[in-house]
Short mmCIF file of C-alpha atoms in Angstrom, two decimals:
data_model
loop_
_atom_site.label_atom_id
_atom_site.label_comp_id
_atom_site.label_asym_id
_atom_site.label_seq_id
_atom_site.Cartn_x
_atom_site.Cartn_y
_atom_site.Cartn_z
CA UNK A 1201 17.35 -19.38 -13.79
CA UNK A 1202 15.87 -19.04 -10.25
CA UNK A 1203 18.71 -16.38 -9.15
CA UNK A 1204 18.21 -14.14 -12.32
CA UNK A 1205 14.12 -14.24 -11.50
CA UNK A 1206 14.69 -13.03 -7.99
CA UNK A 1207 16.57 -10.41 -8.80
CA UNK A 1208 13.62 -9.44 -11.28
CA UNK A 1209 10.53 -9.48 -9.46
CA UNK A 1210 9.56 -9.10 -5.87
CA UNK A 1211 5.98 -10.48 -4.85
CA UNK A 1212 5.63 -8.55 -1.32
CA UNK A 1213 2.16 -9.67 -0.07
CA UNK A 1214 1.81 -7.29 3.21
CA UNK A 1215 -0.71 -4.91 3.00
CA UNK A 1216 -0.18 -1.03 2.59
CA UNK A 1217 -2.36 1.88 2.05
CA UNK A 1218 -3.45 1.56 -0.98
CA UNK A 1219 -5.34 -1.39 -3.39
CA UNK A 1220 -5.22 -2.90 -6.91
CA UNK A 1221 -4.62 -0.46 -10.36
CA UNK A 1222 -4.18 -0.18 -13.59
CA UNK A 1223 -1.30 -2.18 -15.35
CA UNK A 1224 -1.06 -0.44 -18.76
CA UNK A 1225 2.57 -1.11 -19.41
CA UNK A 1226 3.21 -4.02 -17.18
CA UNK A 1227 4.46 -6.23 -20.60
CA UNK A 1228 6.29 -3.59 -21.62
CA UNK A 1229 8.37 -2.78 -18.97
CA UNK A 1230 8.68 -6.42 -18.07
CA UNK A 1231 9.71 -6.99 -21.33
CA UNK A 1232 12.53 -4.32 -20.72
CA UNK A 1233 13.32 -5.91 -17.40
CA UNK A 1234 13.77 -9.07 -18.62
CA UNK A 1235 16.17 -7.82 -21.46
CA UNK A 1236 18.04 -5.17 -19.72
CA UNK A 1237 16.94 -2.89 -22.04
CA UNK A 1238 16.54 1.03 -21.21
CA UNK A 1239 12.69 2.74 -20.96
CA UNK A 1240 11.84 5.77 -21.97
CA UNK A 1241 9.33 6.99 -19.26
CA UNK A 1242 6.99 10.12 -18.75
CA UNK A 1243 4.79 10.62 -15.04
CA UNK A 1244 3.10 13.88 -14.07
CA UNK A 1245 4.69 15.96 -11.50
CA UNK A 1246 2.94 17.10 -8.44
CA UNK A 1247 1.87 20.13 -9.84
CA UNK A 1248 -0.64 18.68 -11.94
CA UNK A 1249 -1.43 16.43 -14.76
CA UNK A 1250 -0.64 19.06 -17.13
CA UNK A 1251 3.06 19.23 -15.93
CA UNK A 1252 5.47 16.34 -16.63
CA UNK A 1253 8.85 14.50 -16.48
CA UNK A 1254 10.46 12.60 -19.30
CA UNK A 1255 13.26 10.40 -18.40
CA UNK A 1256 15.73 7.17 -20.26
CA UNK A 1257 15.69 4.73 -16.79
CA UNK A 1258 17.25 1.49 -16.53
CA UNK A 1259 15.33 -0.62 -15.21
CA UNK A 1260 16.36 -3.38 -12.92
CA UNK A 1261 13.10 -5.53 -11.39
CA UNK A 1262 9.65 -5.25 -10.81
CA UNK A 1263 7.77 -5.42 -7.29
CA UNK A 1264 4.18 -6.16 -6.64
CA UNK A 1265 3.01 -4.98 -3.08
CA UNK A 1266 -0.08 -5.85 -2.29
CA UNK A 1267 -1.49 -5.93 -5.61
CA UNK A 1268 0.45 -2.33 -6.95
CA UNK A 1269 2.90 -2.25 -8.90
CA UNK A 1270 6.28 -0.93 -9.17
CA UNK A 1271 9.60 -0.08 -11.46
CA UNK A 1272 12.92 -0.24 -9.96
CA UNK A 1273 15.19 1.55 -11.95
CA UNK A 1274 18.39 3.06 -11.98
CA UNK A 1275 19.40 6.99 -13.20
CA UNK A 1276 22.21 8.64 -12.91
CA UNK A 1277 23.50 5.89 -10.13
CA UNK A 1278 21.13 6.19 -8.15
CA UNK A 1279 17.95 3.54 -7.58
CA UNK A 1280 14.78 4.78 -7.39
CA UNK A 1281 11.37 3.17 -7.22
CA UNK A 1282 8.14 4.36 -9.08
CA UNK A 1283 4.61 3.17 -8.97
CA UNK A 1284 3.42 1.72 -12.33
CA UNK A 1285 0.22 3.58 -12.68
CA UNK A 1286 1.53 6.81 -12.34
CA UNK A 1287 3.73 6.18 -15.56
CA UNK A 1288 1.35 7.95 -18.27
CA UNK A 1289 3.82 7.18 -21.27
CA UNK A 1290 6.49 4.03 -22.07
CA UNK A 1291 8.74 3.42 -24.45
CA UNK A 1292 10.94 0.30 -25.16
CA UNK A 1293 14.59 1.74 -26.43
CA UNK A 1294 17.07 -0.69 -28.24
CA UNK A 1295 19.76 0.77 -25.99
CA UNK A 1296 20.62 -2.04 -23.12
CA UNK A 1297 22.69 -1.73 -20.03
CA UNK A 1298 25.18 -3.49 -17.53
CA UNK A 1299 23.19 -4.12 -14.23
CA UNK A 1300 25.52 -3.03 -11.23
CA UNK A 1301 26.36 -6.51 -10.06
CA UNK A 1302 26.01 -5.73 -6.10
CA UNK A 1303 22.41 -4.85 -6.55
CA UNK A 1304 19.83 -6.79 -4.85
CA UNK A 1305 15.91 -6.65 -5.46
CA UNK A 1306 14.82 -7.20 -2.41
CA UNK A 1307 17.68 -5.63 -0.13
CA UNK A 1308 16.72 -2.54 -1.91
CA UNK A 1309 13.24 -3.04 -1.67
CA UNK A 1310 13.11 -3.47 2.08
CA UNK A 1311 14.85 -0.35 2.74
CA UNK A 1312 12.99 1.48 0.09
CA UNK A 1313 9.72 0.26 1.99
CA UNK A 1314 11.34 1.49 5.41
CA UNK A 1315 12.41 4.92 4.54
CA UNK A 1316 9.22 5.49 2.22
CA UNK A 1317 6.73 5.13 5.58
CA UNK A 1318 9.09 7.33 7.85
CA UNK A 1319 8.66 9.62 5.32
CA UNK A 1320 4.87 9.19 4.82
CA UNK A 1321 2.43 11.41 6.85
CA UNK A 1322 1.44 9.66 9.50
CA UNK A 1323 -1.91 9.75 11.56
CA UNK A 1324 -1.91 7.73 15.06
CA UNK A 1325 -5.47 6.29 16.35
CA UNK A 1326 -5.67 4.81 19.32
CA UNK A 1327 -8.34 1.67 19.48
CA UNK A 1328 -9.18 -1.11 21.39
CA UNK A 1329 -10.16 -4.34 19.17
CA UNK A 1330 -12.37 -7.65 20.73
CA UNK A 1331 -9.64 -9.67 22.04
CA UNK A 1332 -11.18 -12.78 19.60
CA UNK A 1333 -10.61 -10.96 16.84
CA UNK A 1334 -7.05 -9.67 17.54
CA UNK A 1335 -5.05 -12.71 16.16
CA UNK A 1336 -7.36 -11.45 12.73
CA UNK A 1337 -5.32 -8.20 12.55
CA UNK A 1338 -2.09 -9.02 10.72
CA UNK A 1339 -4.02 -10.09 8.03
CA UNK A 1340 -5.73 -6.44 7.80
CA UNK A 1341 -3.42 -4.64 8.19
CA UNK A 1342 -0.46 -6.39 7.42
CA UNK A 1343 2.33 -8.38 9.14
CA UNK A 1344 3.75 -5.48 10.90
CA UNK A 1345 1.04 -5.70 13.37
CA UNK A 1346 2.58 -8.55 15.10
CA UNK A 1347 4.66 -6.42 16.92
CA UNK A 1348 2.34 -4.05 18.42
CA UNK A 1349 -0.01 -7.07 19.14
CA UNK A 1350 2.69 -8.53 21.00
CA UNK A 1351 3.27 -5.79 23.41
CA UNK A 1352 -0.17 -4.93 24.01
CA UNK A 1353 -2.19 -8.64 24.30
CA UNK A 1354 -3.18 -8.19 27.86
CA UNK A 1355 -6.78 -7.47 27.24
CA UNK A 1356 -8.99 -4.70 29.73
CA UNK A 1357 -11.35 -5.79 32.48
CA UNK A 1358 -13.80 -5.67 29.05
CA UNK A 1359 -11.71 -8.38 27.66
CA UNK A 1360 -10.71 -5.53 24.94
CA UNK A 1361 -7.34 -5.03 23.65
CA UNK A 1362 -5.52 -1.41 23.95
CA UNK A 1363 -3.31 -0.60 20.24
CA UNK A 1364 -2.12 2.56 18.30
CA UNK A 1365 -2.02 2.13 14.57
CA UNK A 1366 -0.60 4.20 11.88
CA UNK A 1367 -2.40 5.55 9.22
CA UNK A 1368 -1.65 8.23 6.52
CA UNK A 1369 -4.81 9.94 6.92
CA UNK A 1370 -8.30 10.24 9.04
CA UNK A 1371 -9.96 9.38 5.68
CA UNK A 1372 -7.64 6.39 5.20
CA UNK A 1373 -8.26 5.72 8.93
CA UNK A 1374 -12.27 5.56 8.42
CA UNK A 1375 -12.27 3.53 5.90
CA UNK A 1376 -10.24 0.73 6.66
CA UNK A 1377 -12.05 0.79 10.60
CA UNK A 1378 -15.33 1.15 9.41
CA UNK A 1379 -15.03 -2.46 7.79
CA UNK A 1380 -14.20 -4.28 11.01
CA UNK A 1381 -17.56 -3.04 12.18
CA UNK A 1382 -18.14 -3.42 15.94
CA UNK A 1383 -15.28 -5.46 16.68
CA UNK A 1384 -13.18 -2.10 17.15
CA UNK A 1385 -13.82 1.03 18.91
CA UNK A 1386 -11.46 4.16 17.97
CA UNK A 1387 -10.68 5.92 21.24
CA UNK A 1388 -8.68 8.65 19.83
CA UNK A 1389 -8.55 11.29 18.20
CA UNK A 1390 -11.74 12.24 18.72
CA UNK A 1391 -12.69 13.91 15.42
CA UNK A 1392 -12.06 10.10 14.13
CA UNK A 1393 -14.25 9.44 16.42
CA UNK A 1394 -17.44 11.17 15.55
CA UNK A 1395 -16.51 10.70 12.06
CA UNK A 1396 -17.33 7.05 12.21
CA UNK A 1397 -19.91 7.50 14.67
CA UNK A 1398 -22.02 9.82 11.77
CA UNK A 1399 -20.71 7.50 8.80
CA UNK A 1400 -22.37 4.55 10.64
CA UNK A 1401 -25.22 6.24 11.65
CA UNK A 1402 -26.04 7.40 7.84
CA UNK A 1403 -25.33 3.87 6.99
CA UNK A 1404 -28.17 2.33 9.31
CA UNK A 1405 -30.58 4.75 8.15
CA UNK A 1406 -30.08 4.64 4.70
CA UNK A 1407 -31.15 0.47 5.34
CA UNK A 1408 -33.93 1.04 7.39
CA UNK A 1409 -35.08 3.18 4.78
CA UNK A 1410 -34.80 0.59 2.15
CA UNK A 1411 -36.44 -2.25 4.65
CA UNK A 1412 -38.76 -0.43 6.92
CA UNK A 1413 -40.82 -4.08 7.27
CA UNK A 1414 -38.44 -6.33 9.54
CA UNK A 1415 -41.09 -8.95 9.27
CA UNK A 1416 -40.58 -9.04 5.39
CA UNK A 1417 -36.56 -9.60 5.38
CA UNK A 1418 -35.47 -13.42 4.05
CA UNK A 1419 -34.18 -15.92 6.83
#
């Protein structure tokens, strides 16, 4: 039924940091979902592909951020999440399991969410966006932009808009900026800065390599 689904799989649609992967053992582990059934699981360890963990998980739902996707699962009474693709191995067992009745998908999703970004690195860049394109920004970068947006819609005497965002990294930062093009300028951290600055500036070469005759390009 509808209730049993929910508790099952989570569709969360806001964006995060990273984009669509590999779902090797999405049917499997749904299957095991589905049945209460326990997994066998193996993922590498930080310490490199060579090094890994073998664990028996229960599994309790599935969550798709953003186009990832993720294992909730229970061990040793505690609920953890894991991201699909980093699961190298699966296994199906015939062992099943009593779900704790008091768990809730999405309750523990939400929080899981919450603590995992306050724990993420995070790298603050100050910008100021093209006031027309400002109301284009939760669907970026997700719909926890609203918030700054709201404090911070008075534009400048440039008709600009002043924001901080959050991003893990300056390589994260320059890639995700670089594709609004000119409708936002990074004002800080300055080594963000330049970055861009050069990346752009090696992309508009490398083009008017490839079309040095203006004249010849198709209207």
């Amino acid at each position: 039924d509808e209730a049993r689904v929910r508790q099952r799989i989570h569709l969360d649609a806001a964006w995060w940091f990273q984009g669509g992967e590999s779902i090797l053992h999405l049917p499997l582990v749904q299957q095991a979902v589905w049945q209460d059934r326990r997994l066998r699981i193996h993922y590498p360890t930080p310490f490199g592909p060579a090094v890994g963990v073998t664990q028996v998980v229960e599994p309790y739902g599935l969550v798709a951020k953003a186009g990832v996707w993720y294992v909730v699962y229970a061990r040793n009474g505690r609920f953890l999440a894991r991201r699909l693709s980093k699961i190298r191995e699966a296994t199906l067992l015939d062992e099943t399991f009593s779900r704790d009745p008091g768990f809730d998908l999405v309750t523990f999703w939400l929080a899981w969410c919450e603590a995992f970004e306050t724990q993420r690195a995070q790298y603050p860049v100050e910008v100021r966006v093209a006031s027309q394109y400002v109301d284009y920004l939760p669907y970026y970068f997700g719909e926890t932009m609203q918030e700054r947006i709201a404090t911070s819609r008075t534009p400048d005497a440039d008709g600009w808009v002043r924001l901080t965002l959050i991003f893990e990294s300056l390589e994260e930062a320059r890639g995700k900026l670089l594709g609004l093009g000119g409708a936002v300028e990074v004002l800080s951290p300055r080594p963000l800065r330049w970055s861009i600055a050069d990346f752009a500036a090696q992309i508009g070469t490398l083009y008017r390599e490839k079309e040095p005759n203006e004249s010849a390009r198709p209207v």
